[in-house]
XYZ file of C-alpha atoms in Angstrom:
312
model
C -0.490 2.258 27.516
C 1.419 2.762 24.285
C 3.172 0.126 22.254
C 6.840 0.064 23.138
C 8.292 0.490 19.656
C 7.615 0.621 15.963
C 8.566 -2.985 15.274
C 5.960 -4.191 17.751
C 3.273 -2.132 16.051
C 4.207 -3.614 12.694
C 4.029 -7.105 14.234
C 0.543 -6.332 15.516
C -0.597 -5.097 12.125
C 0.754 -8.128 10.326
C -0.872 -10.526 12.781
C -4.233 -8.823 12.345
C -3.944 -8.339 8.613
C -4.691 -4.636 9.024
C -1.669 -3.037 7.407
C -2.626 0.228 5.749
C -2.108 1.221 2.123
C 0.961 3.375 2.103
C 2.644 1.641 4.942
C 1.969 -1.874 3.878
C 4.768 -4.409 3.906
C 2.978 -6.102 1.011
C 4.242 -4.826 -2.301
C 1.724 -3.114 -4.511
C 1.849 -3.010 -8.297
C 4.122 -0.287 -9.571
C 1.991 2.763 -10.466
C 3.196 3.082 -14.028
C 0.233 4.803 -15.596
C -0.522 4.534 -19.283
C -2.861 6.515 -21.445
C -6.213 4.951 -22.232
C -5.998 3.175 -25.572
C -8.419 1.153 -27.650
C -7.504 -2.494 -28.005
C -8.494 -5.016 -30.637
C -9.034 -8.275 -28.671
C -8.254 -10.229 -31.804
C -4.740 -8.868 -32.095
C -3.175 -12.060 -30.772
C -4.600 -13.876 -33.767
C -2.898 -11.591 -36.284
C -0.816 -13.437 -38.794
C 2.895 -12.738 -39.083
C 2.188 -11.004 -42.380
C -0.356 -8.669 -40.853
C 1.931 -7.918 -37.910
C 4.757 -7.080 -40.264
C 2.584 -4.516 -42.008
C 1.703 -2.654 -38.805
C 3.342 0.708 -38.166
C 5.292 1.363 -34.939
C 2.392 3.508 -33.747
C -0.026 0.639 -34.327
C 2.244 -1.719 -32.385
C 2.313 0.741 -29.497
C -1.475 0.935 -29.502
C -1.802 -2.812 -29.436
C 0.995 -3.210 -26.881
C -0.548 -0.859 -24.357
C -3.943 -2.363 -25.058
C -2.577 -5.814 -24.275
C -1.145 -4.488 -21.007
C -4.540 -3.050 -20.094
C -6.102 -6.440 -20.820
C -3.538 -8.252 -18.644
C -1.711 -9.943 -21.514
C 2.023 -9.183 -21.081
C 3.244 -11.708 -23.718
C 1.244 -9.995 -26.476
C 2.366 -6.597 -25.170
C 5.976 -7.746 -25.249
C 5.558 -8.900 -28.867
C 4.233 -5.548 -30.021
C 6.762 -3.450 -28.138
C 9.592 -5.601 -29.493
C 8.280 -5.242 -33.043
C 7.915 -1.490 -32.602
C 11.556 -1.287 -31.510
C 12.645 -3.464 -34.408
C 10.943 -1.110 -36.829
C 11.955 2.094 -35.058
C 14.994 1.582 -32.781
C 15.120 3.967 -29.841
C 11.356 4.523 -29.690
C 10.886 5.804 -26.134
C 7.222 4.788 -25.834
C 8.167 1.223 -26.728
C 10.915 1.145 -24.092
C 8.461 2.499 -21.524
C 5.967 -0.187 -22.443
C 8.588 -2.912 -22.403
C 9.664 -1.746 -18.958
C 6.113 -2.193 -17.711
C 5.956 -5.683 -19.203
C 9.193 -6.627 -17.434
C 7.888 -5.251 -14.120
C 4.793 -7.418 -14.402
C 6.972 -10.418 -15.167
C 9.124 -9.735 -12.113
C 12.241 -8.842 -14.089
C 13.060 -5.646 -12.224
C 16.640 -5.381 -13.444
C 15.471 -5.692 -17.039
C 12.781 -3.095 -16.399
C 15.354 -0.703 -14.941
C 17.486 -1.123 -18.063
C 14.495 -0.387 -20.280
C 13.571 2.765 -18.357
C 17.205 3.880 -18.340
C 17.252 3.613 -22.139
C 14.425 6.135 -22.200
C 16.432 8.563 -20.078
C 19.441 8.202 -22.365
C 17.343 9.803 -25.089
C 15.104 12.006 -22.954
C 16.664 12.889 -19.599
C 13.500 14.668 -18.522
C 11.024 11.897 -19.230
C 8.666 12.062 -16.269
C 7.297 8.545 -16.594
C 10.738 6.944 -16.767
C 12.015 8.948 -13.794
C 8.971 8.061 -11.691
C 9.123 4.417 -12.752
C 12.785 4.100 -11.777
C 12.151 5.807 -8.455
C 9.349 3.382 -7.632
C 11.290 0.390 -8.885
C 14.306 1.238 -6.713
C 11.978 1.595 -3.716
C 10.871 -1.965 -4.343
C 14.497 -3.054 -4.349
C 15.184 -1.121 -1.104
C 17.662 1.118 -2.946
C 16.283 4.146 -1.202
C 19.002 6.667 -2.080
C 18.605 5.851 -5.773
C 14.833 6.016 -5.422
C 15.018 9.493 -3.927
C 17.375 10.674 -6.658
C 14.974 9.778 -9.460
C 11.820 10.817 -7.613
C 13.244 14.251 -6.857
C 14.230 14.649 -10.501
C 10.659 13.800 -11.445
C 9.292 16.204 -8.862
C 11.300 19.052 -10.384
C 9.087 18.575 -13.432
C 5.819 18.283 -11.489
C 6.247 19.662 -7.956
C 2.632 19.020 -6.936
C 2.062 15.593 -8.440
C 0.274 13.565 -5.718
C 1.634 10.240 -6.984
C 5.219 11.455 -6.816
C 4.703 12.927 -3.356
C 3.204 9.639 -2.179
C 6.190 7.734 -3.542
C 8.575 10.099 -1.757
C 6.619 9.609 1.459
C 6.817 5.842 1.142
C 10.577 5.909 0.581
C 11.118 8.034 3.689
C 8.783 5.758 5.632
C 10.814 2.697 4.626
C 13.981 4.522 5.730
C 12.404 5.129 9.131
C 12.124 8.876 8.515
C 8.532 9.099 9.631
C 8.267 12.857 10.107
C 9.518 13.520 6.581
C 7.060 10.942 5.298
C 4.281 12.655 7.238
C 5.105 15.979 5.575
C 4.684 14.465 2.114
C 1.510 12.591 3.053
C 0.049 15.832 4.412
C 0.821 17.578 1.133
C -0.978 14.826 -0.764
C -3.995 15.087 1.536
C -4.132 18.845 0.935
C -3.815 18.428 -2.834
C -6.469 15.690 -2.975
C -9.040 16.610 -0.307
C -11.565 14.127 -1.714
C -9.195 11.164 -1.582
C -9.957 8.522 1.034
C -6.674 6.795 0.162
C -4.718 9.940 1.006
C -6.422 10.015 4.402
C -5.596 6.373 4.995
C -1.954 6.861 4.056
C -1.539 9.870 6.340
C -3.428 8.229 9.187
C -1.350 5.081 9.001
C 1.855 7.103 9.059
C 0.616 8.747 12.250
C -0.007 5.284 13.717
C 3.567 4.311 12.950
C 4.682 7.368 14.913
C 2.369 6.349 17.780
C 0.351 9.549 17.239
C -2.856 7.646 17.803
C -5.063 10.576 18.818
C -3.982 12.552 15.734
C -4.658 9.570 13.493
C -8.303 9.230 14.547
C -9.749 12.350 12.823
C -7.723 11.605 9.685
C -9.218 8.119 9.388
C -12.659 9.512 10.261
C -12.369 11.982 7.385
C -11.432 9.120 5.078
C -14.525 7.171 6.143
C -16.726 10.196 5.494
C -15.364 10.191 1.949
C -15.706 6.412 1.540
C -18.095 5.032 4.181
C -17.811 1.413 3.021
C -14.016 1.269 2.969
C -13.119 -1.685 5.211
C -9.432 -0.827 5.302
C -10.237 2.594 6.730
C -12.660 1.026 9.202
C -10.004 -1.380 10.422
C -7.313 1.279 10.664
C -9.637 3.624 12.553
C -10.526 0.764 14.892
C -6.817 0.143 15.349
C -6.274 3.815 16.234
C -9.123 3.684 18.753
C -7.730 0.534 20.367
C -4.181 1.834 20.563
C -5.178 4.977 22.427
C -7.508 3.161 24.795
C -11.011 3.404 23.291
C -11.720 -0.325 23.243
C -15.477 -0.091 22.822
C -15.364 2.080 19.707
C -12.638 -0.158 18.312
C -14.813 -3.223 18.868
C -17.833 -1.619 17.189
C -15.833 -0.784 14.081
C -14.108 -4.149 13.906
C -17.491 -5.836 14.196
C -18.960 -3.692 11.403
C -16.008 -4.525 9.180
C -15.426 -8.225 9.819
C -18.048 -9.717 12.124
C -18.280 -10.375 15.837
C -15.792 -13.232 16.283
C -13.020 -11.581 14.270
C -13.710 -8.272 15.991
C -13.228 -9.720 19.479
C -10.148 -11.628 18.368
C -8.472 -8.547 16.903
C -9.346 -6.443 19.913
C -8.097 -9.178 22.219
C -4.793 -9.385 20.420
C -4.295 -5.623 20.597
C -5.100 -5.619 24.299
C -2.706 -8.491 24.860
C 0.300 -6.818 23.222
C -0.418 -3.672 25.223
C -0.382 -5.620 28.479
C -4.110 -5.588 29.296
C -4.168 -9.329 29.921
C -7.464 -9.632 31.760
C -9.317 -7.638 29.124
C -7.548 -9.520 26.353
C -8.620 -12.843 27.846
C -12.198 -11.661 28.092
C -12.250 -10.443 24.483
C -10.674 -13.620 23.130
C -13.110 -15.790 25.064
C -15.962 -13.806 23.543
C -14.479 -14.484 20.125
C -14.637 -18.197 20.916
C -18.202 -17.870 22.158
C -19.177 -16.180 18.911
C -17.612 -18.937 16.821
C -16.552 -21.844 19.066
C -16.161 -24.470 16.363
C -14.173 -22.713 13.675
C -12.493 -19.725 15.282
C -9.051 -21.186 15.880
C -7.110 -17.922 15.888
C -8.670 -16.675 19.103
C -7.629 -19.860 20.902
C -4.088 -19.510 19.563
C -3.953 -15.943 20.857
C -5.242 -17.077 24.245
C -2.388 -19.557 24.426
C 0.075 -16.651 24.166
C -1.228 -14.837 27.216
C 0.712 -15.186 30.443
C -2.255 -14.702 32.700
C -1.444 -12.151 35.331
C -3.101 -9.123 36.806
C -2.530 -5.891 34.890
C -1.797 -2.853 37.001
C -4.604 -0.335 37.268
C -8.087 -0.449 35.794
C -8.930 -2.522 32.765
C -10.202 -0.837 29.632
C -13.678 -2.240 30.221
C -13.842 -1.337 33.932
C-alpha cells in the first residue's frame, strides 16, 4: 500500500523526525562559503587606535576569521570599518551579508549582496547567496533567476545544482528536482549527502523501490550515517519490507524507538493490526518512559486490514 499523497508523507517524516537533508522542512544555514583565513583570537581586544591603523585587507582577514569563530559582532565591526576606509569594497559587502544572515536580518543581507552585484554583476558568491536567501523566503522565481545566473558562470557546480533542486522541490516540481539531484550525484560519486538528497527526492515522489539502492549506496560511502540509515529504513517500510526497516531503525536508534517508528508508518499506511503489534513491542521494550508509542496507539482505530499483514 502506498501513501495517498505527498502531504501525508511529509507528515509521517515530521512525526518520526526522519526528514532528509535536501528535503528537510527545517532550514539549514545558508551555504555562503568563505576562503580559509587565519584569525587572531585577540582581535576583539584591539584598541580603537590599533583598529584605526588596520588596512581594509586586514579588516577583511579579521572579519572572516571572526565569522569562522562564530563571532558575528566582531565580524560586523571589521567589515564596517573596511567599508568606511574603502567604500564599495565587494568583499566587505559579502562578509556583511553573511553577518546579517546569521543575525536573521535577511532583507539587510539581500541589500548587502545586491550592492556587490551593482559593482560586479557576475559575482558568483553574491548571485548564489541571493538565490539561496530567496529560497529561504519562498520567493522561488527570484531564487531561480539568481541561481541560473550563477550557473551560467559554473554550469557543473554541485552546490548550485543542489540549490536549484531544492527550489524546484519546494515548488512541487519533483521531477525537475530529481534531474538536478542526479546531476549532483554523478558529479560527486563519493558524496553520501548527494545520495541522501536524491534518495529523499525519490521518496517524495513515492518511488520507494528506486530510492532503496540510492540510500544503500550512500551507506556504503558513510556506514555510520544515521540519517541515511533512517531514510533507508523509511524506504523499506514504505514499499512493504517491514523487517528490514525494523532492523535498520533498531541499529540507528534502539529497539523501542525502532518499533515505534515502524508502528507509526504501518498505521498511516492502514496496516492497523501490524501497527498495533509494533507499538506494543515498543512499550514492552521501554514500558516506563516510552510515551510516544502509547500516544500512537491511541490514534489507531482498531479494525481488520484487508489482506495479509506485513508480518504474516
